[in-house]
PDB file of C-alpha atoms in Angstrom:
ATOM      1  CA  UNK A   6       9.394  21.803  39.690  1.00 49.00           C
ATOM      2  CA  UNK A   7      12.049  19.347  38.776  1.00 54.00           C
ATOM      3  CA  UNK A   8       9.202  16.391  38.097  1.00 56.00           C
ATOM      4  CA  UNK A   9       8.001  19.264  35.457  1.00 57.00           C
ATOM      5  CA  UNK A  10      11.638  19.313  33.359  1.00 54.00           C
ATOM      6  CA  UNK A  11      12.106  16.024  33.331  1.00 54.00           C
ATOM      7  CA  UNK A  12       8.465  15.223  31.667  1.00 65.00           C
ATOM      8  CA  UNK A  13       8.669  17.863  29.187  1.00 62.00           C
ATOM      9  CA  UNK A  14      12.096  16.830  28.553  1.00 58.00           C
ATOM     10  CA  UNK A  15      10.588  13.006  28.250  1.00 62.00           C
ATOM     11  CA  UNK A  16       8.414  14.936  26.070  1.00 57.00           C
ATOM     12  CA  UNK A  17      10.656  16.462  24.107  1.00 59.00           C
ATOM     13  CA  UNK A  18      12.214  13.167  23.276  1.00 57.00           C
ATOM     14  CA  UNK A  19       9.412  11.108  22.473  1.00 55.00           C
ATOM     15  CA  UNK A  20       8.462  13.808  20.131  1.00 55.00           C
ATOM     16  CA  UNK A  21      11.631  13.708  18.484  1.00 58.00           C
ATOM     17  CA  UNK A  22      11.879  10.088  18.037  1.00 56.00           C
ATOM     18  CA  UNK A  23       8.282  10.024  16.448  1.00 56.00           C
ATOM     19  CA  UNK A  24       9.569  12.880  13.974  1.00 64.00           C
ATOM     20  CA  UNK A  25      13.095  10.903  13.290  1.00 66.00           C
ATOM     21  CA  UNK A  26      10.372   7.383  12.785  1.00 64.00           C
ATOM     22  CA  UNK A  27       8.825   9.669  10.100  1.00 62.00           C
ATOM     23  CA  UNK A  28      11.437  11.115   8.347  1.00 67.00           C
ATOM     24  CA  UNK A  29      13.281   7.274   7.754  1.00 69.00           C
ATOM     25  CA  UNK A  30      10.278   6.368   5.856  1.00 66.00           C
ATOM     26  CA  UNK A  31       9.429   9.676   4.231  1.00 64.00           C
ATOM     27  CA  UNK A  32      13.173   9.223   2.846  1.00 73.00           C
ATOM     28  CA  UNK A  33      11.856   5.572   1.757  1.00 67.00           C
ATOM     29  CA  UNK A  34       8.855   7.065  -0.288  1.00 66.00           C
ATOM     30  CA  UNK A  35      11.047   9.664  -1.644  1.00 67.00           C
ATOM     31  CA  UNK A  36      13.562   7.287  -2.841  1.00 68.00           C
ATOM     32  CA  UNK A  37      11.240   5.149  -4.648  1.00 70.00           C
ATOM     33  CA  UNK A  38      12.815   2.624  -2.859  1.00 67.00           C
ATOM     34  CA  UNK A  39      11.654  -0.879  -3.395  1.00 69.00           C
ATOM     35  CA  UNK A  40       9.034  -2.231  -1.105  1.00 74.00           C
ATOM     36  CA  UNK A  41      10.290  -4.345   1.226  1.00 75.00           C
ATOM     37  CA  UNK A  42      12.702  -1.056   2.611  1.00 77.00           C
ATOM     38  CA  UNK A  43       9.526   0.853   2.570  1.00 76.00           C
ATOM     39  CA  UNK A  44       7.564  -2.186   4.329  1.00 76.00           C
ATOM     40  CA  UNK A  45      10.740  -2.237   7.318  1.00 76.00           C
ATOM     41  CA  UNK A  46      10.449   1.690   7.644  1.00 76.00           C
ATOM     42  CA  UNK A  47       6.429   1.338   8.056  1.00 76.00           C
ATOM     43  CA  UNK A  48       6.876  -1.573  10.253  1.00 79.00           C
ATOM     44  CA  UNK A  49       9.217   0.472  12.528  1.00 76.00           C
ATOM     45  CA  UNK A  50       7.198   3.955  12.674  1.00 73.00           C
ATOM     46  CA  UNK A  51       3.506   1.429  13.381  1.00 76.00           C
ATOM     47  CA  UNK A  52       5.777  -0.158  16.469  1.00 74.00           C
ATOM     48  CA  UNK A  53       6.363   3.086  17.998  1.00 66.00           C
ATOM     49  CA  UNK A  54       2.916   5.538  17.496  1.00 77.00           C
ATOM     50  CA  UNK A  55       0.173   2.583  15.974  1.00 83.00           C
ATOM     51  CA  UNK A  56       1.283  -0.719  17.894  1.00 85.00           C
ATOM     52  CA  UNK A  57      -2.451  -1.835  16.978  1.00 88.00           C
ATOM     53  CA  UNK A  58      -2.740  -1.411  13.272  1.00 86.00           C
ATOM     54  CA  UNK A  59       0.753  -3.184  13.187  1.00 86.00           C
ATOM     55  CA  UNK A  60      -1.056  -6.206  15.001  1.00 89.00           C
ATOM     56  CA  UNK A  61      -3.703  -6.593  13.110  1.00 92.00           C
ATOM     57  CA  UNK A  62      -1.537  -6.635  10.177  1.00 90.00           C
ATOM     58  CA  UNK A  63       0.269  -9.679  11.554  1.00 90.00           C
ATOM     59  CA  UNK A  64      -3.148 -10.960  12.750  1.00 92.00           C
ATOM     60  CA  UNK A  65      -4.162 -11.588   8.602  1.00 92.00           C
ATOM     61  CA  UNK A  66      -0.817 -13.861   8.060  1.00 92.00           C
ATOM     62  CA  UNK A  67       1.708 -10.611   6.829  1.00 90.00           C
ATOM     63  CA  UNK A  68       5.327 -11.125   7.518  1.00 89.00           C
ATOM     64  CA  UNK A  69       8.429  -9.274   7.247  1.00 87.00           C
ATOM     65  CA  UNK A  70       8.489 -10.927   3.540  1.00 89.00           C
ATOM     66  CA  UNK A  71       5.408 -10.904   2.285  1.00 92.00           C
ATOM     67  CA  UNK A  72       4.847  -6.992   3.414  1.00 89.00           C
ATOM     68  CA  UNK A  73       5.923  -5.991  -0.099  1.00 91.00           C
ATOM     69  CA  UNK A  74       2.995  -7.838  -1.005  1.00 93.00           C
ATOM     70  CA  UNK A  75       0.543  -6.256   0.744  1.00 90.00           C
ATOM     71  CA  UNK A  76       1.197  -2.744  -0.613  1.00 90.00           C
ATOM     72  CA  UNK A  77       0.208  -3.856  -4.192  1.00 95.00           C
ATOM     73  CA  UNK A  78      -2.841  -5.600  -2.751  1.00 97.00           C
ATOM     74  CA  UNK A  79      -5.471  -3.319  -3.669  1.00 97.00           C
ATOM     75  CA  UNK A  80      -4.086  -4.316  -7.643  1.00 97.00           C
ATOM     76  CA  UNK A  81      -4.803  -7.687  -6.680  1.00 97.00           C
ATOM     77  CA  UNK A  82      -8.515  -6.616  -5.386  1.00 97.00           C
ATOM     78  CA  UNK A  83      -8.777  -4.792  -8.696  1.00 96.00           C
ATOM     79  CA  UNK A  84      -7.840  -7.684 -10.312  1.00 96.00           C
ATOM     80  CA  UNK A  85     -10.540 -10.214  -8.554  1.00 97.00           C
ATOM     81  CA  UNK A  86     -13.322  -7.016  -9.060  1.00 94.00           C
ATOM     82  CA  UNK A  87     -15.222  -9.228 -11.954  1.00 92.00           C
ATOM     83  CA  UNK A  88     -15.042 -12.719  -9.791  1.00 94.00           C
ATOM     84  CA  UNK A  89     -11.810 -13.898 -11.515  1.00 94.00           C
ATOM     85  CA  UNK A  90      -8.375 -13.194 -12.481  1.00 96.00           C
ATOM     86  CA  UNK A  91      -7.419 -13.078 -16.164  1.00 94.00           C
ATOM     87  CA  UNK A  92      -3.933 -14.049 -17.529  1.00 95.00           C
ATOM     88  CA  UNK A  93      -3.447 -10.164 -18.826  1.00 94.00           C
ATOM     89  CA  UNK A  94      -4.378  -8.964 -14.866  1.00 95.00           C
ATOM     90  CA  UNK A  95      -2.043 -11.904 -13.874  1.00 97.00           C
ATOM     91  CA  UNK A  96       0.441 -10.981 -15.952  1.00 97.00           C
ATOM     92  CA  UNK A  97      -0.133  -6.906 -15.013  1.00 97.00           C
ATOM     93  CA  UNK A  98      -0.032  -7.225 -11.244  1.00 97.00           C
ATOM     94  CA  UNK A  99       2.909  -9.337 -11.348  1.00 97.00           C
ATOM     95  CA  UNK A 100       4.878  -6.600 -13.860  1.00 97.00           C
ATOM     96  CA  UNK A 101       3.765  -3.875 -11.736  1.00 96.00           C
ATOM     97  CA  UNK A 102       4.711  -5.691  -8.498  1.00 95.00           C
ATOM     98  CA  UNK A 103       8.189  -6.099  -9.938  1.00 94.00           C
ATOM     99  CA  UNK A 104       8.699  -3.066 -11.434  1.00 92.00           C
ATOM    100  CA  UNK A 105       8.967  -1.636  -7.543  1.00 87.00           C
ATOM    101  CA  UNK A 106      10.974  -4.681  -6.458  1.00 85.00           C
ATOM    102  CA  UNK A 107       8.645  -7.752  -5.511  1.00 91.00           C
ATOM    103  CA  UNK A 108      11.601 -10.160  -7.050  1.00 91.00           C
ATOM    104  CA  UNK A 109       9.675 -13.200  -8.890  1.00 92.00           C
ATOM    105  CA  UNK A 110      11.920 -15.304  -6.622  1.00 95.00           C
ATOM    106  CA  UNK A 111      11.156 -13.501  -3.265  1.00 95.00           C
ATOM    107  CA  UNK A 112       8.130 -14.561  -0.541  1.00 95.00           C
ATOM    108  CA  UNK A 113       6.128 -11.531  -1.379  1.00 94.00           C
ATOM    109  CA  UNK A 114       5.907 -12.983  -4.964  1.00 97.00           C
ATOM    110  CA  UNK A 115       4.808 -16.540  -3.625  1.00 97.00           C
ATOM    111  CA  UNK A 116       2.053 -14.682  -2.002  1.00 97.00           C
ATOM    112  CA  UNK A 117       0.709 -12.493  -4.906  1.00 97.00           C
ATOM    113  CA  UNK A 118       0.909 -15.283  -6.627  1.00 98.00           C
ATOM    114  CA  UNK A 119      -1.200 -16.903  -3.714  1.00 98.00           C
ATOM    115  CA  UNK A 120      -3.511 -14.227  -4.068  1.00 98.00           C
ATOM    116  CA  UNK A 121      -3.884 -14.229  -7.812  1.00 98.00           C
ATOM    117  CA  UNK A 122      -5.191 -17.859  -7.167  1.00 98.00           C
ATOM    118  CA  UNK A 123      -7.006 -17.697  -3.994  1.00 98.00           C
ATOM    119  CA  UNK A 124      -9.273 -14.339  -3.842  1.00 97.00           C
ATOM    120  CA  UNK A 125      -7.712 -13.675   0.131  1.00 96.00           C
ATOM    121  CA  UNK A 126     -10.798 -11.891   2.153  1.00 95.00           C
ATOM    122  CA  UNK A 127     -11.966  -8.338   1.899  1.00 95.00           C
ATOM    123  CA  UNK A 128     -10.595  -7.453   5.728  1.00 96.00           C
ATOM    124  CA  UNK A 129      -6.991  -8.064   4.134  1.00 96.00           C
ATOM    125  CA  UNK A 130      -7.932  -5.162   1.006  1.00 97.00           C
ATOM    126  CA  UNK A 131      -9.708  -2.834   3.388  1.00 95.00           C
ATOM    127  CA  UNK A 132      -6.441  -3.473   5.663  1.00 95.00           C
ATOM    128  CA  UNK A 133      -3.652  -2.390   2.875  1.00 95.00           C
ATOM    129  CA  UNK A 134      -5.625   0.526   1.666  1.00 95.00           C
ATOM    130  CA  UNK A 135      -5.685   1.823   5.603  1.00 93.00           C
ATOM    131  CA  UNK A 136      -1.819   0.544   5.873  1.00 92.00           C
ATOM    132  CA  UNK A 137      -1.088   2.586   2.662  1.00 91.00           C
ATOM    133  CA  UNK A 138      -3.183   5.498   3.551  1.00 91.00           C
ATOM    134  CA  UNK A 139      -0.908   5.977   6.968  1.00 88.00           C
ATOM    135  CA  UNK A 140       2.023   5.344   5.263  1.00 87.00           C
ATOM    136  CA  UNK A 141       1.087   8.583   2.476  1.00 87.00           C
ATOM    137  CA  UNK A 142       0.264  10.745   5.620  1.00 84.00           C
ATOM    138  CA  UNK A 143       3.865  11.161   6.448  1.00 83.00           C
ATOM    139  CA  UNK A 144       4.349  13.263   2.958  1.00 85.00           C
ATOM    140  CA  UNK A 145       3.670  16.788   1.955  1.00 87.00           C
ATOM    141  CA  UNK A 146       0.249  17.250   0.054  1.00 89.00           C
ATOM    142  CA  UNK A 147       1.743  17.281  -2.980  1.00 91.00           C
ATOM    143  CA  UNK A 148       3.787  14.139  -3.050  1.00 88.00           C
ATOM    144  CA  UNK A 149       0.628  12.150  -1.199  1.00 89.00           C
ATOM    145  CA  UNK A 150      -1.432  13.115  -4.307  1.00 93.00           C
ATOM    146  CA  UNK A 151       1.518  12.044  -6.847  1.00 92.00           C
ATOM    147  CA  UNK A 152       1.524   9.025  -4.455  1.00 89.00           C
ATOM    148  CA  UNK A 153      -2.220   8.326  -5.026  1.00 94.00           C
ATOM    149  CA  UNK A 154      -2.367   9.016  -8.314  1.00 95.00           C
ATOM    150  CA  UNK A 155       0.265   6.634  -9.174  1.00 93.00           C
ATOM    151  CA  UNK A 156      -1.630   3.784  -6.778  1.00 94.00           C
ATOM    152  CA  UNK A 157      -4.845   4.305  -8.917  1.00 96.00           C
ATOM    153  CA  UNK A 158      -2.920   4.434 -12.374  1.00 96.00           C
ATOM    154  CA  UNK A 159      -1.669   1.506 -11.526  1.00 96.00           C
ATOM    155  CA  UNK A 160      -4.805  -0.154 -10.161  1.00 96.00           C
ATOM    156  CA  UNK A 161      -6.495   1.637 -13.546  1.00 95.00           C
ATOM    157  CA  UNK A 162      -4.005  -0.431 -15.796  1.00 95.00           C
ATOM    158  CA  UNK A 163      -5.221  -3.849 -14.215  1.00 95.00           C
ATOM    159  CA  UNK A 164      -8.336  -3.383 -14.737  1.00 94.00           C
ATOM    160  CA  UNK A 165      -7.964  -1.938 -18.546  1.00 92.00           C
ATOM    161  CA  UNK A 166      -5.772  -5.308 -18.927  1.00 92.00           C
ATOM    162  CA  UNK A 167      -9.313  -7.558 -18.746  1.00 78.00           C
ATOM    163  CA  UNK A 168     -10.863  -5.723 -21.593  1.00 68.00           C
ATOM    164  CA  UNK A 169     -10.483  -7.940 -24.535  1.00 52.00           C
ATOM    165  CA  UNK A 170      -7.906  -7.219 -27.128  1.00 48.00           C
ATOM    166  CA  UNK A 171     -10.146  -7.073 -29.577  1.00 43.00           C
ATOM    167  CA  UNK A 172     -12.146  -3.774 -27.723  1.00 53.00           C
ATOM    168  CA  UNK A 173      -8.862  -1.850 -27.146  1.00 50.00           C
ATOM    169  CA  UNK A 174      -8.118  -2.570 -31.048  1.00 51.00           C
ATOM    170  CA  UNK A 175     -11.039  -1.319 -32.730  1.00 51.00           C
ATOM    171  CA  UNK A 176     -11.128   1.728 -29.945  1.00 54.00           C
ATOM    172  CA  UNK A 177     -14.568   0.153 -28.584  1.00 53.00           C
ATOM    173  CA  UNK A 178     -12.997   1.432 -25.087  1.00 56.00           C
ATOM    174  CA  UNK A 179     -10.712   1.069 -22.118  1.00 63.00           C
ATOM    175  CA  UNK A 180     -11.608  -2.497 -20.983  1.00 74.00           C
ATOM    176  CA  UNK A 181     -12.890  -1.274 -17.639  1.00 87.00           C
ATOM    177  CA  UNK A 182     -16.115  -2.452 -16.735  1.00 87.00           C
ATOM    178  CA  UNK A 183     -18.375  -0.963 -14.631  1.00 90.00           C
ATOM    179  CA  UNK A 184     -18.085  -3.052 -11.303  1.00 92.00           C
ATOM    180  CA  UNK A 185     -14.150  -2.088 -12.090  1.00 92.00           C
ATOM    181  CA  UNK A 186     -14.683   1.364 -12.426  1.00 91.00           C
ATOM    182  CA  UNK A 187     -16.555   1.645  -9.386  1.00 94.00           C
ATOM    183  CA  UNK A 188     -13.998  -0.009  -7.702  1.00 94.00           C
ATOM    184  CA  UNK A 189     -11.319   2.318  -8.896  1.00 94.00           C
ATOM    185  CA  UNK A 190     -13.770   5.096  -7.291  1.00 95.00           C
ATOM    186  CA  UNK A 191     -14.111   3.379  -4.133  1.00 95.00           C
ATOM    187  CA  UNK A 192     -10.390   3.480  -3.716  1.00 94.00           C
ATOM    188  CA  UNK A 193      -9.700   6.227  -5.249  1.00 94.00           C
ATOM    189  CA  UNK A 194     -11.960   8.063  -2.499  1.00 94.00           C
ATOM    190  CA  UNK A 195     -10.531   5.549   0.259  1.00 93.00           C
ATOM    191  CA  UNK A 196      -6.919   6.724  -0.276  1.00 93.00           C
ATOM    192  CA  UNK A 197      -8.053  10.923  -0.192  1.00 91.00           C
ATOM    193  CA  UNK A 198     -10.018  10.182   2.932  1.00 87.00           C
ATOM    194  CA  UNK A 199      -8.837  12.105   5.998  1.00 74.00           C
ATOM    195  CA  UNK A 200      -9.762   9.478   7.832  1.00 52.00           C
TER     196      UNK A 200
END
């Protein structure tokens, strides 16, 4: 009988840890705090109730500094979607990386920067949309879809920045091609999954 209190208590614990793991970084999302507080508050909830996803995150090269990084990587993939990067998507995925804190001075700016230059694999894309996808499941409904929508805005604005000037001037469009757009769709539908 005794065994049985002390594992529900055990229980009972372990459950409440897990809850006070979520609730640090659903305060981070809620703050709009700047990603590398978000990135620590991931980190710590993945080392307690996903140990493995954490790995493999280390296993593609992501530190404690460049984590920032990795949660505007699918602008960077949006960014690459035509075989190349164009100084307006440069120039867009860096101001959207700073505008939630990647400082232009930190490591997670050396490494978008890195990425901008070097298209990195597809396992490291799939890998942020699945690390931002668990990091939304922590919110309410509603907030996960402001969440998303915001992601795919954002992904949406680096991919109208390689239409040509000219195009968005005479009203000829948005600048998004088609191997874009599908892209946006793919990870769009990625992000809603309940996967």
């Amino acid at each position: 009988m005794d065994k049985g209190i002390f594992t529900d208590r055990e229980k009972a614990m372990e459950a409440n840890y897990f809850r006070q793991q979520d609730a640090k970084l659903l305060e981070k999302l809620r703050q709009k705090a700047p990603l590398d507080e978000i990135a620590t508050a991931l980190r710590d909830k993945l080392q307690v109730d996903n140990p493995d996803l954490l790995q493999r995150v280390r296993d593609i090269g992501i530190t404690p500094a460049t984590a920032p990084a990795f949660f505007v990587a699918p602008l960077v993939q949006v960014a690459w979607a035509e075989g190349k990067v164009s100084k307006r998507e440069y120039e867009t995925v860096l101001r959207l990386a700073e505008a939630r804190g990647v400082d232009d001075s930190s490591p997670a700016h050396a490494q978008l920067v890195d990425w901008l230059a070097n298209r990195p694999d597809d396992a490291l894309f799939d890998l942020a949309l699945e690390v931002i996808h668990y990091s939304f499941a922590v919110l309410p409904p509603k907030e996960r879809e402001q969440r998303i929508e915001a992601v795919v805005e954002a992904c949406r604005e680096v991919a109208a920045a390689s239409g040509t000037e000219l195009a968005h001037l005479l009203g000829l469009g948005s600048g998004i091609s088609k191997i874009e757009a599908s892209m946006l769709d793919t990870l769009n539908n990625r992000l809603r999954s309940r996967a």
